[in-house]
GROMACS .gro file of C-alpha atoms in nm:
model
  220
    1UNK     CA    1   0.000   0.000   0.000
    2UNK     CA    2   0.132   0.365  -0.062
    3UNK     CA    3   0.221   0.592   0.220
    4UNK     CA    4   0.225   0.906  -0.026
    5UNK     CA    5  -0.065   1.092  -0.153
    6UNK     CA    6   0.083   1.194  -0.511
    7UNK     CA    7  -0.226   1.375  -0.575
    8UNK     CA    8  -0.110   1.646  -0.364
    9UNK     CA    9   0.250   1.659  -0.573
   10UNK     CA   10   0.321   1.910  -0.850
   11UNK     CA   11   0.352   1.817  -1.194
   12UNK     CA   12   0.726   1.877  -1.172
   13UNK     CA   13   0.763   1.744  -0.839
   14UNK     CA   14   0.583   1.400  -0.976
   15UNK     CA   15   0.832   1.366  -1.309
   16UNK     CA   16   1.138   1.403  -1.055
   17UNK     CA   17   0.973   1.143  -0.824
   18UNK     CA   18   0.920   0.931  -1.117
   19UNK     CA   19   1.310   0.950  -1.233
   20UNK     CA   20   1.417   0.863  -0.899
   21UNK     CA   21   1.188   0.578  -0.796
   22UNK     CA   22   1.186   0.209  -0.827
   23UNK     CA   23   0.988  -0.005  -1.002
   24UNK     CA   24   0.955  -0.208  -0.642
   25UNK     CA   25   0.853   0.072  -0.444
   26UNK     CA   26   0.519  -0.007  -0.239
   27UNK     CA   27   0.455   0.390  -0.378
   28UNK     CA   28   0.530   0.271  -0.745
   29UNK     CA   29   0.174   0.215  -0.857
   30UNK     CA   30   0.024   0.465  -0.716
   31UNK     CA   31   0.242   0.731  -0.860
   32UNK     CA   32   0.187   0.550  -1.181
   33UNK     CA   33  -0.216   0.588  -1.141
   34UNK     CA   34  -0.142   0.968  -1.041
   35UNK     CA   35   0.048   0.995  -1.373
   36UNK     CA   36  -0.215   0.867  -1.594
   37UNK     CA   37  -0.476   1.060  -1.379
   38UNK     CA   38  -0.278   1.379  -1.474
   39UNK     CA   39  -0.197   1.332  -1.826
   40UNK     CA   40  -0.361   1.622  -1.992
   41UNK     CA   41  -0.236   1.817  -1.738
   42UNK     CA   42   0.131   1.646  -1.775
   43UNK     CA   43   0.140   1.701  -2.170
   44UNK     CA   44   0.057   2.059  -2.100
   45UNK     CA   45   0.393   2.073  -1.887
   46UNK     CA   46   0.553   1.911  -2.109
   47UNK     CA   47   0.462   2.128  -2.432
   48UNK     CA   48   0.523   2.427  -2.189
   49UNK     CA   49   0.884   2.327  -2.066
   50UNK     CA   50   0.992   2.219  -2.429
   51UNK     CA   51   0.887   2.586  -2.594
   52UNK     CA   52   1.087   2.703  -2.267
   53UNK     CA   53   1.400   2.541  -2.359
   54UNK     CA   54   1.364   2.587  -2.724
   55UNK     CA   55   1.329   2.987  -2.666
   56UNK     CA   56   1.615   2.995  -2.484
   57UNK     CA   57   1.846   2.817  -2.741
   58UNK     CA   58   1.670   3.005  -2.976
   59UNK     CA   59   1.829   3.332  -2.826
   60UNK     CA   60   2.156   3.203  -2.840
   61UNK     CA   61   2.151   3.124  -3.182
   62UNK     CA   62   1.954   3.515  -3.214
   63UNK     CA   63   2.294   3.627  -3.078
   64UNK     CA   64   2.540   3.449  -3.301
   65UNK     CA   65   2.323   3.581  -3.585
   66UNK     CA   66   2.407   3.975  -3.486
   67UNK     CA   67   2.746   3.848  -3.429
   68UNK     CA   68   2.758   3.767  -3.750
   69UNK     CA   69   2.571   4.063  -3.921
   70UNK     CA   70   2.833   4.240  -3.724
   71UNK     CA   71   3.109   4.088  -3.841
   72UNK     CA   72   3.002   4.114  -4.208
   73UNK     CA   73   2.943   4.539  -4.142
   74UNK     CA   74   3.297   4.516  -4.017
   75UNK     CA   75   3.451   4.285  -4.293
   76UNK     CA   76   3.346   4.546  -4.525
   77UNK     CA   77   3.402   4.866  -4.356
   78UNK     CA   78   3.806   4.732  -4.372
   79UNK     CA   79   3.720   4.620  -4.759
   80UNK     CA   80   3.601   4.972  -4.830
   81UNK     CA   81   3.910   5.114  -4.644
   82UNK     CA   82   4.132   4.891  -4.886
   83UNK     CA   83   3.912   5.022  -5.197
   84UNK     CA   84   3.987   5.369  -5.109
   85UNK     CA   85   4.350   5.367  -5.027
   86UNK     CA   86   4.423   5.126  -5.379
   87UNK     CA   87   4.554   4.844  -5.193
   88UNK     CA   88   4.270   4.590  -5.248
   89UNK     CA   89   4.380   4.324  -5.507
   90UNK     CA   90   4.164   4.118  -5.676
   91UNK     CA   91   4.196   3.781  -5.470
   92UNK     CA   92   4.172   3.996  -5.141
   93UNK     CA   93   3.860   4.180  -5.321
   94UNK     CA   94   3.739   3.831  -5.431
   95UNK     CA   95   3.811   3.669  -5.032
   96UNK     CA   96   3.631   4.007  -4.861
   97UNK     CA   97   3.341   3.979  -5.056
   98UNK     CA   98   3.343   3.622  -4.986
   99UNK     CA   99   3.369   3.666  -4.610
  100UNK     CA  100   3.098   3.940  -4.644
  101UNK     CA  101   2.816   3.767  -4.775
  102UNK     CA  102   2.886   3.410  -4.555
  103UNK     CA  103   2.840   3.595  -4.264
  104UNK     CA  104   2.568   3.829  -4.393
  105UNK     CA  105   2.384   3.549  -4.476
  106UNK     CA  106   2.465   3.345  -4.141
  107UNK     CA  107   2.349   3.652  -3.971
  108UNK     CA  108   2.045   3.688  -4.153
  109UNK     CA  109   1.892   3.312  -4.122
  110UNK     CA  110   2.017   3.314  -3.764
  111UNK     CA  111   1.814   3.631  -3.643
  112UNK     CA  112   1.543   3.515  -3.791
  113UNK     CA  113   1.525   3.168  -3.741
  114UNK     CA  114   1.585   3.016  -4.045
  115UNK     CA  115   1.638   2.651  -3.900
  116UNK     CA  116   1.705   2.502  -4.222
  117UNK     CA  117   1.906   2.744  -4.278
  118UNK     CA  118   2.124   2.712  -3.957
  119UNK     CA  119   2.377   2.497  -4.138
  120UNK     CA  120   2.556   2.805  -4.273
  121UNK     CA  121   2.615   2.970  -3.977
  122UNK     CA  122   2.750   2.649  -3.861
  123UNK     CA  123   2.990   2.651  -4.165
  124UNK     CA  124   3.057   3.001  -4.066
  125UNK     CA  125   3.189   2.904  -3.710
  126UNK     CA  126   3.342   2.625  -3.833
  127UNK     CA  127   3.582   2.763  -4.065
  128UNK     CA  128   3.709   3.008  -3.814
  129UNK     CA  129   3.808   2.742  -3.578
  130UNK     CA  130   4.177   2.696  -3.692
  131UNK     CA  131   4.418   2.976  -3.688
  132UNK     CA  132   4.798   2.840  -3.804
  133UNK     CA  133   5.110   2.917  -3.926
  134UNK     CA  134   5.311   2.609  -4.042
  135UNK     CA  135   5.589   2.579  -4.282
  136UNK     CA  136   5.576   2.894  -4.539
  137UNK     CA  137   5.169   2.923  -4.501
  138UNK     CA  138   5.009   3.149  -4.244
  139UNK     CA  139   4.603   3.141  -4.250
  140UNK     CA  140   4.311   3.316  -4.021
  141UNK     CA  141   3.961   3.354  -4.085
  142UNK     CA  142   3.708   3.554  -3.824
  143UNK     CA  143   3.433   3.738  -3.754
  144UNK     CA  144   3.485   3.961  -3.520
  145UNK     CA  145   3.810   3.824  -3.349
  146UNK     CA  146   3.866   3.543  -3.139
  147UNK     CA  147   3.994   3.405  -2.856
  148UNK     CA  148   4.283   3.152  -2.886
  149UNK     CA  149   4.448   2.828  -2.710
  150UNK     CA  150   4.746   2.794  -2.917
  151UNK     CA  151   5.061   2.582  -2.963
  152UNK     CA  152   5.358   2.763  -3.094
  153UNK     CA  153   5.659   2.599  -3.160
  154UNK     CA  154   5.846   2.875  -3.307
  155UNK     CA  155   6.160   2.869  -3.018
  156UNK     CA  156   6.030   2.628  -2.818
  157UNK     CA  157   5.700   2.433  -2.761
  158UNK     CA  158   5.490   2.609  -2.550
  159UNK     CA  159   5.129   2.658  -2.508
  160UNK     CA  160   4.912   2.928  -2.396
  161UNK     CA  161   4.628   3.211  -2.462
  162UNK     CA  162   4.564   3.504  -2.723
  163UNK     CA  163   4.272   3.767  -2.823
  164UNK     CA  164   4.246   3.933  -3.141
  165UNK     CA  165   4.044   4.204  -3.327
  166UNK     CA  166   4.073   4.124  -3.718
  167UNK     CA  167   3.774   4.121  -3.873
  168UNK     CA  168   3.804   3.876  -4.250
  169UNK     CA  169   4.053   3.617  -4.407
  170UNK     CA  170   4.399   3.644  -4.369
  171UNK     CA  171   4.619   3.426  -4.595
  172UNK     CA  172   5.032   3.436  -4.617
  173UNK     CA  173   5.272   3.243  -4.834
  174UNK     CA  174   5.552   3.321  -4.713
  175UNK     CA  175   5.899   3.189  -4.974
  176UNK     CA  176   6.067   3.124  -4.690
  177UNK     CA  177   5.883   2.933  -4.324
  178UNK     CA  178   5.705   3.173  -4.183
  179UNK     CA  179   5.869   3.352  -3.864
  180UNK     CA  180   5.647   3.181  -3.653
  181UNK     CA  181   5.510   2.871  -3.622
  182UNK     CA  182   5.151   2.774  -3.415
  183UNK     CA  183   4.829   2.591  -3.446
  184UNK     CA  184   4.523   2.775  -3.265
  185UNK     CA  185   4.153   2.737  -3.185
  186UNK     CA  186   3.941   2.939  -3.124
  187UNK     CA  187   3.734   2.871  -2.836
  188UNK     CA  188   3.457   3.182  -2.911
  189UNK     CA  189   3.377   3.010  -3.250
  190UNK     CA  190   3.349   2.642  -3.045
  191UNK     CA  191   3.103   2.846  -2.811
  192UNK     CA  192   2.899   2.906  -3.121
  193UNK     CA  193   2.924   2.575  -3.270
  194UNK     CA  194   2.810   2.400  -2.946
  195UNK     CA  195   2.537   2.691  -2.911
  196UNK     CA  196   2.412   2.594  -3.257
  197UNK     CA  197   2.437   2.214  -3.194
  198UNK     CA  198   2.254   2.227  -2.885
  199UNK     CA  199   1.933   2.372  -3.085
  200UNK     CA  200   1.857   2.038  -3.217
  201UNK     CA  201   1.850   1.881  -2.921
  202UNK     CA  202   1.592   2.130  -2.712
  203UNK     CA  203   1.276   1.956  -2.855
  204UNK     CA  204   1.337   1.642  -2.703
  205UNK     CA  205   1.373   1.728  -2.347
  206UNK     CA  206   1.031   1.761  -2.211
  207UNK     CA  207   0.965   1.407  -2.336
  208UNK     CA  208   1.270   1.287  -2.179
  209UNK     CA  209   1.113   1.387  -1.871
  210UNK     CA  210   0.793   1.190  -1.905
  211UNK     CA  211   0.959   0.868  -1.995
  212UNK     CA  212   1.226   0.820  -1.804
  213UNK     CA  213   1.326   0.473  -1.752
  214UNK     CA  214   1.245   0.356  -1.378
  215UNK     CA  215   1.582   0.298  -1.162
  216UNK     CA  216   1.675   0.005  -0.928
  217UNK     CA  217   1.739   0.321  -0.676
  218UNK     CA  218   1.615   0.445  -0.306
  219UNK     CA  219   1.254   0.461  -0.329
  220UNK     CA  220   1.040   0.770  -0.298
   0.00000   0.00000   0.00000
């Protein structure tokens, strides 16, 4: 016989007593009969905590987007700046404009929620997750700047931590090996990749919650 009137539990209180008790527990079947009792009311939660979670990975992505229409204002305020002074070549003309309309576009399907769409930001935050210099080739692509763990082994191996501000794609080929010598990440466009992974995942929480298989634990 049960020693715990369930009927008296919250919704939420009920789906953590549920993912916590045993299927032996004398208060097992009744807290089953409370759940089916409650269903409607259950689903409701359910619906309710899944938009919840949704909206707030929603806002992350929302963020990366202006990032990224950020990024794209900046990539071609410094374009313009090359323009004016004659120093823009054609492949750096060709690479800005490039750069431009990736993360214009990124920015745009991000902000407004473009889920199909979300696979170009990804792209977007993907290719600005290795910054390097090896041999005679130096290459970096951001936004906005990043934030680097590096290993340089130009002296000496060592590891360690850098920040940058520079906006586009930066490619060197050097005829010599270039003076230094590193392999980065940057850990602001992993933030963003995890941030944009992590959207396809939100939907299926709430029903994680009401299904939850029963443990061989202490019970309730």
């Amino acid at each position: 016989m049960s020693t715990v009137d369930y009927s008296k539990y919250s919704v939420e209180e009920l789906l953590d007593v549920q993912s916590r008790i045993s299927s032996d527990s004398p208060n097992y079947p009744a807290l089953i009969a409370e759940l089916d009792a409650r269903k409607k009311e259950i689903d409701e939660f359910a619906v309710k905590k899944e938009q919840h979670e949704f909206s707030i990975m929603e806002n992350r992505v929302k963020i990366i987007g202006y990032f990224q229409l950020a990024a794209a204002a900046a990539i071609l305020i410094m374009f313009m700046l090359l323009v004016i002074d004659g120093s823009a070549s054609i492949l750096s003309s060709s690479i800005a404009i490039i750069a431009i309309a990736l993360n214009a576009i990124a920015g745009y399907t991000a902000v407004k929620e473009m889920h199909d769409k979300y696979w170009i930001s990804f792209l977007n935050q993907l290719l600005q997750v290795p910054s390097f210099a090896i041999g005679s080739v130096k290459a970096t692509y951001s936004g906005l700047g990043g934030i680097y763990l590096y290993a340089d082994w130009t002296n000496e191996a060592q590891f360690g931590f850098s920040a940058s501000f520079a906006p586009g794609f930066s490619f060197l080929k050097y005829t010599v090996s270039s003076p230094t010598q590193y392999f980065g990440v940057d850990l602001i466009a992993l933030f963003f990749l995890a941030a944009l992974l992590t959207v396809s995942h939100a939907k299926g929480t709430a029903k994680k919650l009401i299904h939850p298989t029963p443990n061989r634990g202490q019970a309730d």
